[in-house]
mmCIF file of C-alpha atoms in Angstrom:
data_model
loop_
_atom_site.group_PDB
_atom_site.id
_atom_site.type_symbol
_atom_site.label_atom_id
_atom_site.label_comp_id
_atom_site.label_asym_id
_atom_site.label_seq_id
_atom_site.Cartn_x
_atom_site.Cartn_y
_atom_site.Cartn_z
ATOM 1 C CA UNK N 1 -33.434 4.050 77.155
ATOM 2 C CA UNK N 2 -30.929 5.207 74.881
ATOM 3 C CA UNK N 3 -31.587 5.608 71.327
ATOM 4 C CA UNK N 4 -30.667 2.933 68.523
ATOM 5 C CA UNK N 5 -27.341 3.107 66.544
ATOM 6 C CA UNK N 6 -27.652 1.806 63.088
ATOM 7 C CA UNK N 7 -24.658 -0.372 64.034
ATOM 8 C CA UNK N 8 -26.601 -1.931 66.933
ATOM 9 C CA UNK N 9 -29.032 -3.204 64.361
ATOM 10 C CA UNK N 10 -26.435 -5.372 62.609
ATOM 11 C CA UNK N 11 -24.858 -6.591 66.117
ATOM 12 C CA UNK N 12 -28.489 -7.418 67.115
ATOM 13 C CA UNK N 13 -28.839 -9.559 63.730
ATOM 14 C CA UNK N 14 -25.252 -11.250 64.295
ATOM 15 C CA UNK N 15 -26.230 -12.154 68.188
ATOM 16 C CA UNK N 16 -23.117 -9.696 69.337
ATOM 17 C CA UNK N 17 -25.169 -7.318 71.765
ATOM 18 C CA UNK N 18 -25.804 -8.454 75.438
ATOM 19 C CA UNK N 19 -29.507 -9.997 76.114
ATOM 20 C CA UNK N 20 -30.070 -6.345 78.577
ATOM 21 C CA UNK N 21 -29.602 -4.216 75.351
ATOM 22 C CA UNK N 22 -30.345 -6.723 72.861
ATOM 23 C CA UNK N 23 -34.250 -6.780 74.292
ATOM 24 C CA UNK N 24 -34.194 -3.006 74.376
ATOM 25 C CA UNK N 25 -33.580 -2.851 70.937
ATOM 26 C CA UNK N 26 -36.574 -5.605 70.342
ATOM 27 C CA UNK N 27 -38.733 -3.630 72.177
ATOM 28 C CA UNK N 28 -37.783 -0.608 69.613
ATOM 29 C CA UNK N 29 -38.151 -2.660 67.055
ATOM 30 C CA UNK N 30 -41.605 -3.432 68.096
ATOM 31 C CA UNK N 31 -42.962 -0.028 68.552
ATOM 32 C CA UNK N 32 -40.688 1.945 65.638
ATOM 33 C CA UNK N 33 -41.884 0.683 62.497
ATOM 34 C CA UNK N 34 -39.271 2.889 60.719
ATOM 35 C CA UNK N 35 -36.285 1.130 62.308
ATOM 36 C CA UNK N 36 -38.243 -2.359 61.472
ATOM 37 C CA UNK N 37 -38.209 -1.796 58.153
ATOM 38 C CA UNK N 38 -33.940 -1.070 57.987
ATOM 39 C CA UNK N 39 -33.473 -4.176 60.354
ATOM 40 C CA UNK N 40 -35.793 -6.451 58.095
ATOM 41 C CA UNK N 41 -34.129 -4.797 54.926
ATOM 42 C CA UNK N 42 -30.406 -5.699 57.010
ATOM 43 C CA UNK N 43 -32.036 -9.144 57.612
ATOM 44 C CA UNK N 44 -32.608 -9.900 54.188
ATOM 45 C CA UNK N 45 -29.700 -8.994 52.629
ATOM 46 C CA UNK N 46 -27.793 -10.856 55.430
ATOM 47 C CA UNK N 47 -29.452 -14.109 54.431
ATOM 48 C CA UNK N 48 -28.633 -13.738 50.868
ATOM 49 C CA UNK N 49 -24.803 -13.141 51.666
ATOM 50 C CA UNK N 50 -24.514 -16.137 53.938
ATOM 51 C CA UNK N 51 -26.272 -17.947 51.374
ATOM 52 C CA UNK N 52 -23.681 -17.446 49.255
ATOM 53 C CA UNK N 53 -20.487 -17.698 51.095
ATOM 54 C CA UNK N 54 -21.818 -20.768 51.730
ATOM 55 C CA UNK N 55 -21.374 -21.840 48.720
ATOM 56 C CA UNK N 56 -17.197 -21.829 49.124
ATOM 57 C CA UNK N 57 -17.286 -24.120 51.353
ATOM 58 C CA UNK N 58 -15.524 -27.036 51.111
ATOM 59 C CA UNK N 59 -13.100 -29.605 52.653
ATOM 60 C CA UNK N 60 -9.271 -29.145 52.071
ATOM 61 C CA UNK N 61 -7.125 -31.561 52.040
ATOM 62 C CA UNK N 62 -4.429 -30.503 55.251
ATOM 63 C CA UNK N 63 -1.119 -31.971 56.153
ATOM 64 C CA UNK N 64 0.671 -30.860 59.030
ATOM 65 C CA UNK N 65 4.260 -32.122 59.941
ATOM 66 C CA UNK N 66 4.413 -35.506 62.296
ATOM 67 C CA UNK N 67 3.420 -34.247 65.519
ATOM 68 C CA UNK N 68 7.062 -34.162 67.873
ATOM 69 C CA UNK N 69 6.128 -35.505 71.415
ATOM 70 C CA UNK N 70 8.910 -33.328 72.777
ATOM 71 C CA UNK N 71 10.194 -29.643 72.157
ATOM 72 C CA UNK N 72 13.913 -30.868 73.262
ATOM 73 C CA UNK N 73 15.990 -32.092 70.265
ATOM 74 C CA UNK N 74 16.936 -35.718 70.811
ATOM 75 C CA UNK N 75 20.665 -35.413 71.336
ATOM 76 C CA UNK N 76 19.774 -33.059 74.299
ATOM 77 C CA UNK N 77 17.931 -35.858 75.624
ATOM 78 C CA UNK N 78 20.492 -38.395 75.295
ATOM 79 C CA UNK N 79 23.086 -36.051 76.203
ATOM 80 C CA UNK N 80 21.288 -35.239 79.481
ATOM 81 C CA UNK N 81 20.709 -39.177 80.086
ATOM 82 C CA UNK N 82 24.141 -40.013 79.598
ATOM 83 C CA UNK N 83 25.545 -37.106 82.243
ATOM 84 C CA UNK N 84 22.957 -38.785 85.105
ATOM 85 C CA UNK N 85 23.819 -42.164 84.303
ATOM 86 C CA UNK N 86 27.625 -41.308 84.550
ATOM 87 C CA UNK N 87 26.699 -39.559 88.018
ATOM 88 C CA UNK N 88 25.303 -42.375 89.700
ATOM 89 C CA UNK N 89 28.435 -44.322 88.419
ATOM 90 C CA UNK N 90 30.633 -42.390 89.964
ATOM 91 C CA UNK N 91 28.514 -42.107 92.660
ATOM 92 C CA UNK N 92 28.534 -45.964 92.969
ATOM 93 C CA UNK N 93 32.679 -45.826 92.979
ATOM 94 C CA UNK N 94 33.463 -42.930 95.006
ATOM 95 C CA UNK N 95 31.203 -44.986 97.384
ATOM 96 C CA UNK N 96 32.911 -48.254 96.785
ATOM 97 C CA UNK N 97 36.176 -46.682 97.468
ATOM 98 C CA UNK N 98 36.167 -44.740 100.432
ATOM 99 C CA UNK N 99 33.275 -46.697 102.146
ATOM 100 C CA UNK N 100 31.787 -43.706 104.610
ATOM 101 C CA UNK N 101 28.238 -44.168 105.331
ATOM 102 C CA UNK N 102 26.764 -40.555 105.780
ATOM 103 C CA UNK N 103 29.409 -40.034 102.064
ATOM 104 C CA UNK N 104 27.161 -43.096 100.530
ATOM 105 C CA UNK N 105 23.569 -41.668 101.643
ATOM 106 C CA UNK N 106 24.473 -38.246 100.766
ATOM 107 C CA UNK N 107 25.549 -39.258 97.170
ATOM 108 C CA UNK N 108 23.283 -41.132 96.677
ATOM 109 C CA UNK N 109 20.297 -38.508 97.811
ATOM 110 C CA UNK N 110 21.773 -36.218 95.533
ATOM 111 C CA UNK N 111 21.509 -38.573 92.909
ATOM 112 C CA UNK N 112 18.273 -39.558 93.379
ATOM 113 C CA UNK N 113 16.748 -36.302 93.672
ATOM 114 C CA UNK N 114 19.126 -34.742 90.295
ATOM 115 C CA UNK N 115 16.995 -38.158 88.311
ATOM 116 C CA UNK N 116 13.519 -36.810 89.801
ATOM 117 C CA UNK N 117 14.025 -33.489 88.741
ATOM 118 C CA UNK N 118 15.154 -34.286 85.583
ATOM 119 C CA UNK N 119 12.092 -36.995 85.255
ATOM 120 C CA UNK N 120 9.607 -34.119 86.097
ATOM 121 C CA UNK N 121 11.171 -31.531 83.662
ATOM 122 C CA UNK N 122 10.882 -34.275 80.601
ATOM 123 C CA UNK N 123 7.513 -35.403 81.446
ATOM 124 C CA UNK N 124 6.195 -31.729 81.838
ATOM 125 C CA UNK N 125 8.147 -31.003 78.270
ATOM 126 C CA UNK N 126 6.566 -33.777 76.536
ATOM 127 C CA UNK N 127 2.712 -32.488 77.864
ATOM 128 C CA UNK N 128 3.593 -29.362 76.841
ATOM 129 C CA UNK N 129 4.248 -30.100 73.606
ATOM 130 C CA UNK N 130 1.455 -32.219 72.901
ATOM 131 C CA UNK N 131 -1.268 -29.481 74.307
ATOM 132 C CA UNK N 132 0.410 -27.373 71.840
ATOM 133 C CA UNK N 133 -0.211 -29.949 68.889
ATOM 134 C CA UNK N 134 -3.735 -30.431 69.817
ATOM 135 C CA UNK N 135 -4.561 -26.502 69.643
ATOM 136 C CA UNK N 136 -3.420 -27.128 65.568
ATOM 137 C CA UNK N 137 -6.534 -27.099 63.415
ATOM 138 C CA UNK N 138 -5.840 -30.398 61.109
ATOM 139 C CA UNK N 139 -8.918 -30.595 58.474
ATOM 140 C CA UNK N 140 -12.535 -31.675 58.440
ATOM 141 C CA UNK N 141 -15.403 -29.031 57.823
ATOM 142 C CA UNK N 142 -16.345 -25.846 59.476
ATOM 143 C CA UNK P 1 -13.336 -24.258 60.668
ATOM 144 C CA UNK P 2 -10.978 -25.649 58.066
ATOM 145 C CA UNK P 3 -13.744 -25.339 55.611
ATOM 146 C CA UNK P 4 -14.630 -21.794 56.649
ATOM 147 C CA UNK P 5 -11.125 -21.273 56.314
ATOM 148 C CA UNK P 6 -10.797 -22.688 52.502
ATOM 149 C CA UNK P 7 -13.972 -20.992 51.663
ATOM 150 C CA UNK P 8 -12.179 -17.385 52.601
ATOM 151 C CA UNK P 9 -9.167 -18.266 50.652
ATOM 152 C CA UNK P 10 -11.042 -19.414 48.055
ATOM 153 C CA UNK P 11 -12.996 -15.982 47.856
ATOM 154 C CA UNK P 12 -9.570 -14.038 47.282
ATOM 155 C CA UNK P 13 -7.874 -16.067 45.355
ATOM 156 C CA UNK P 14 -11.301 -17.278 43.209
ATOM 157 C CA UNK P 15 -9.865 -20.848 42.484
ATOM 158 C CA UNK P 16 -9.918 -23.689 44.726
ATOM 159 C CA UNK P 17 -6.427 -25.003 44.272
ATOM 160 C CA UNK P 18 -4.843 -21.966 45.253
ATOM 161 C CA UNK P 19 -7.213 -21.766 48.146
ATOM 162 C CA UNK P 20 -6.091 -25.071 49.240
ATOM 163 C CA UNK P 21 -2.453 -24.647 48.836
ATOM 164 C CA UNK P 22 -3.175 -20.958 51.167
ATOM 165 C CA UNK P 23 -4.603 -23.286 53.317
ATOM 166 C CA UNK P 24 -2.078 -25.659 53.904
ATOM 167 C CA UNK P 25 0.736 -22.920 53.737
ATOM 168 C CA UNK P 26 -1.349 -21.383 56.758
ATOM 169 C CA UNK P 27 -1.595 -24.589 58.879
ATOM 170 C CA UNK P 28 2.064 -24.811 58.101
ATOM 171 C CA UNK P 29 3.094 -21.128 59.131
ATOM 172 C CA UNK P 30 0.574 -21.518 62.127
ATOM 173 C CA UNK P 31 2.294 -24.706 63.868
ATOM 174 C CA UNK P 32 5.929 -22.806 63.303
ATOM 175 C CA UNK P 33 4.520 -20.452 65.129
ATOM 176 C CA UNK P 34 2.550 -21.789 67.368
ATOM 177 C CA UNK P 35 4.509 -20.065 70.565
ATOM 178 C CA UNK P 36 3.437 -16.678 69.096
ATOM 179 C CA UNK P 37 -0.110 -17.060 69.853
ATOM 180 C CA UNK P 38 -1.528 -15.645 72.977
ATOM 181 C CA UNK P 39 -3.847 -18.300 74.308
ATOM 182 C CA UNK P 40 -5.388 -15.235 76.017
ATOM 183 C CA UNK P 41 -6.650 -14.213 72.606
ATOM 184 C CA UNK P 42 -9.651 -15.553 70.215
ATOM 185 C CA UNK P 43 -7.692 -18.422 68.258
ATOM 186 C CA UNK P 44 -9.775 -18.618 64.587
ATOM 187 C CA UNK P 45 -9.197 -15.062 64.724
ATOM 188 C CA UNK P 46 -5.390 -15.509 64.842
ATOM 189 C CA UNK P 47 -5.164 -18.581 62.555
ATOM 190 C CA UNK P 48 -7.377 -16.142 60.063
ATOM 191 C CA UNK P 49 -4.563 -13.544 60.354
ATOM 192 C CA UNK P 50 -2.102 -15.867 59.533
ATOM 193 C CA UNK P 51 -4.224 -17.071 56.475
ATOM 194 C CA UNK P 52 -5.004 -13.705 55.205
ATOM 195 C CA UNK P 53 -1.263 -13.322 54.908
ATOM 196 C CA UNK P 54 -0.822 -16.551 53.212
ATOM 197 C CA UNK P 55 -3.481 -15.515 50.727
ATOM 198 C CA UNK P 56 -1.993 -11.841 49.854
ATOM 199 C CA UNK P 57 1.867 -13.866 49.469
ATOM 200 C CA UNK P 58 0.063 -15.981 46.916
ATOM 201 C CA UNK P 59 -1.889 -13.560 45.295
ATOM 202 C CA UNK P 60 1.310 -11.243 45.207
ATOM 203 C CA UNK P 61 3.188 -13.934 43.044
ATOM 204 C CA UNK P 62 -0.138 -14.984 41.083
ATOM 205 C CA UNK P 63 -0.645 -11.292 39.754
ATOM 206 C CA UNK P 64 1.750 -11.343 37.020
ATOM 207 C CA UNK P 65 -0.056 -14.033 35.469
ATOM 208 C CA UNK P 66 -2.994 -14.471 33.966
ATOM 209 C CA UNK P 67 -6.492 -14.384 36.072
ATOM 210 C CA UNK P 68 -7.288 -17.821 37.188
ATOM 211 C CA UNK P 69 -11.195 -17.303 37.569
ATOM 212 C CA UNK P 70 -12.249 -19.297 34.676
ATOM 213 C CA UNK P 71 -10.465 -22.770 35.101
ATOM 214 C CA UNK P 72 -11.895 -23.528 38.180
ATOM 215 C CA UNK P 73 -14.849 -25.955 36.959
ATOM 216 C CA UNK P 74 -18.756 -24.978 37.219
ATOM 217 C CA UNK P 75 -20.500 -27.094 39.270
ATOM 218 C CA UNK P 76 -24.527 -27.910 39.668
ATOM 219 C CA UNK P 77 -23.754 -25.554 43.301
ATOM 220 C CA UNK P 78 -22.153 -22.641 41.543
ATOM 221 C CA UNK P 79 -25.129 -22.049 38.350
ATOM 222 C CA UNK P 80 -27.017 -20.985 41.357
ATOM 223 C CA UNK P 81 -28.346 -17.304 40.768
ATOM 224 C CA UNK P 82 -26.117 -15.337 43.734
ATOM 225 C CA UNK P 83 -23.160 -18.052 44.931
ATOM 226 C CA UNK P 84 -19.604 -17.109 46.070
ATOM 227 C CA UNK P 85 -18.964 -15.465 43.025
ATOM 228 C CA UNK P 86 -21.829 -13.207 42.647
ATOM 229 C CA UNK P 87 -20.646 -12.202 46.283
ATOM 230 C CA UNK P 88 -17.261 -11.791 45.165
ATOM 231 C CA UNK P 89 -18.104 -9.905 42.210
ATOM 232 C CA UNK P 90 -20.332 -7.580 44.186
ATOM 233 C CA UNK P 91 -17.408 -7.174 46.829
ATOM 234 C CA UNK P 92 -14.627 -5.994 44.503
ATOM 235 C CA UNK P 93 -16.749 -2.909 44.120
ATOM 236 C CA UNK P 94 -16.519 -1.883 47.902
ATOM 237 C CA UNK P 95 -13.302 -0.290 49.449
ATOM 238 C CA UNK P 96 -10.974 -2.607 50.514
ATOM 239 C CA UNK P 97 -11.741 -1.914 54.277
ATOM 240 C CA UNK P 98 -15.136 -2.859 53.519
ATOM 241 C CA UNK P 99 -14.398 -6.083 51.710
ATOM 242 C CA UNK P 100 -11.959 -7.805 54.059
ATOM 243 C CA UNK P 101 -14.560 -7.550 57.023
ATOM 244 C CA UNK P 102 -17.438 -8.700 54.975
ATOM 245 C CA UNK P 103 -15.172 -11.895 53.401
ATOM 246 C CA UNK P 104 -13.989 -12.360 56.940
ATOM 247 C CA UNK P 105 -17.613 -12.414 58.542
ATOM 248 C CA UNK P 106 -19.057 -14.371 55.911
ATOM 249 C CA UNK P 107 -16.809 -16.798 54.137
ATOM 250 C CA UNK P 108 -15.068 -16.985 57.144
ATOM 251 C CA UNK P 109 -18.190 -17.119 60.049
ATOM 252 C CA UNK P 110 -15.922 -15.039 62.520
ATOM 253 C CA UNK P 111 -17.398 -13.396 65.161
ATOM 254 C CA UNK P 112 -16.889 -9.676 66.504
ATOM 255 C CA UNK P 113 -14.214 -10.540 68.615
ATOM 256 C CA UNK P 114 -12.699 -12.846 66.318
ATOM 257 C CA UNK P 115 -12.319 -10.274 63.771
ATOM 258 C CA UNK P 116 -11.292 -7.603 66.123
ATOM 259 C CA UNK P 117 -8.081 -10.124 66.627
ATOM 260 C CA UNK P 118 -7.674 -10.480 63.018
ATOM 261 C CA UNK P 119 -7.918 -6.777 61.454
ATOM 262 C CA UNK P 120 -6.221 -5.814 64.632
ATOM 263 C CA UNK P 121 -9.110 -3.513 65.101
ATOM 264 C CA UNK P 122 -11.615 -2.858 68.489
ATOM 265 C CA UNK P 123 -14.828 -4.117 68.664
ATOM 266 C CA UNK P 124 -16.676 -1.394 68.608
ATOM 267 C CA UNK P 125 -14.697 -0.304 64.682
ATOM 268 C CA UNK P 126 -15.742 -3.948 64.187
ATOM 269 C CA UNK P 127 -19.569 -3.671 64.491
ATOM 270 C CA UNK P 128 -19.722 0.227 62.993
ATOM 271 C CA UNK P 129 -17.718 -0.828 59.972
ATOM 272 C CA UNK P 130 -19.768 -3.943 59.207
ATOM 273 C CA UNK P 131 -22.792 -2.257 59.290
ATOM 274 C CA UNK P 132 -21.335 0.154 56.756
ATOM 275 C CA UNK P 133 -20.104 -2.448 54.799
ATOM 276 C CA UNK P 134 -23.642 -4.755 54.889
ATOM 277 C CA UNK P 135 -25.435 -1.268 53.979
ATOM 278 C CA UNK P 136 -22.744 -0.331 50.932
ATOM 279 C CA UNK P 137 -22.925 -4.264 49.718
ATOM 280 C CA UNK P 138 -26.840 -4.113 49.623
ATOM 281 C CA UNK P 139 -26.237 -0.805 47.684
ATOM 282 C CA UNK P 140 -24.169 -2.638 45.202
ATOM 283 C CA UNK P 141 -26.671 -5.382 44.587
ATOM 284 C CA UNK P 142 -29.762 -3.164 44.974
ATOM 285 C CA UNK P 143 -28.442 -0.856 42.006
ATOM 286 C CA UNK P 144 -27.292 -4.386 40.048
ATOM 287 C CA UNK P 145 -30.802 -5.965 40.514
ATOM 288 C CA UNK P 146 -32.653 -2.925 39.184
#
């Protein structure tokens, strides 16, 4: 087994060292009266300093700005609604006009398709966005 | 971890106002920038970076100015024997290296990872400088007590 750091002693007291090593070091602990001693001594002190800190706890009040349900600025938005809905329009009259068939379905698939895309992109914006708000801490204890 | 958080900032700036304004300044500077943190990464141990910088900023414009210890009012909590300030107190006796990981592992109940993120530090500096800190804070208090 390799021999105990000093260090290990305070990882074993803070639960940081993996269960293999962390029972090795029990087992040390057990037999080496020596090391038992530092680790209560660490032990001790550790309690008293928690103690304390513990003692500056308390609940702030924390605002955080309105939560946006979208990254996009609004005028993009309205800007990129306005484009499509002009699109199908002229879709609709170029259609009207020269009444061809295979003209008419092909418009009209590109249309449909440029409003899915565009339906996709602003839904997968908005969940973006709000995963991101969620991940903001926003008050209440520790 | 909002409390943790206020009890840090209230353990380097040692008055609760100021602790809450570092706070909110922090939640602020966090959610601008938001897209900056790696979601790879340990997040408390980010959010404690950005506080920690929140803290010095205030504590950098504070300094001129009179120490703020005393207005902050006693309560029952604080006539305790050893409370924050007795911790504080003993801290501001260690190296600075020291202090900052014990304030961050106690006021602020971060793990090893957590404040490898923060201190921008490995985890194995983590654990051997904590030790060394625990052991030089004990030393502190043993020498006080006697």
């Amino acid at each position: 087994m390799k021999p105990v750091q000093p260090e290990e002693l305070s990882a074993l007291l803070d639960n940081e060292v993996e269960p293999r090593r962390a029972q090795e070091i029990q087992d040390e602990l057990d037999s080496n009266k020596v090391l038992r001693v530092q680790f209560e001594s660490l032990k001790r002190w550790d309690e008293e300093f928690s103690k304390a800190a513990d003692t500056a706890v308390f609940a702030p009040s924390v605002q955080l700005p309105t939560a946006r349900t979208s990254k996009v600025p609004d005028v993009a938005i309205e800007l990129m609604a306005s484009v499509l809905a002009s699109f199908m329009m002229l879709v609709r009259v170029v259609c009207k006009i020269f009444d061809v068939p295979e003209l008419t379905w092909g418009l009209n698939s590109v249309a449909f398709v440029a409003m899915l895309t565009a339906t996709i992109w602003l839904l997968r914006t908005t969940l973006r966005s709000s995963e991101t708000a969620d991940a903001i801490p926003t008050g209440g204890g520790s | 971890m909002v409390g943790r958080a206020a009890a840090y900032a209230r353990a380097i700036l040692r008055n609760r106002h100021d602790a809450e304004d570092a706070v909110q300044q922090a939640a602020l500077r966090a959610w601008e920038r938001i897209d900056r943190y790696d979601p790879s990464r340990p997040f408390k141990g980010w959010w404690f970076a950005v506080l920690r910088n929140c803290c010095i900023d205030i504590q950098r414009v504070r300094q001129p100015f009179e120490n703020l210890d005393g207005q902050e009012p006693v309560d029952d909590r604080s006539a305790a024997t050893f409370d924050w300030r007795g911790l504080e107190d003993a801290l501001a006796k260690l190296s600075e290296s020291h202090r900052e990981i014990l304030r961050l592992r106690y006021f602020g109940d971060l793990s090893y990872d957590e404040l490898a993120e923060t201190l921008d530090i490995p985890r194995g500096t983590v654990m051997s400088r904590l030790h060394l800190a625990r052991k030089a804070l004990s030393a502190v208090l043993s020498k006080e007590t006697v």
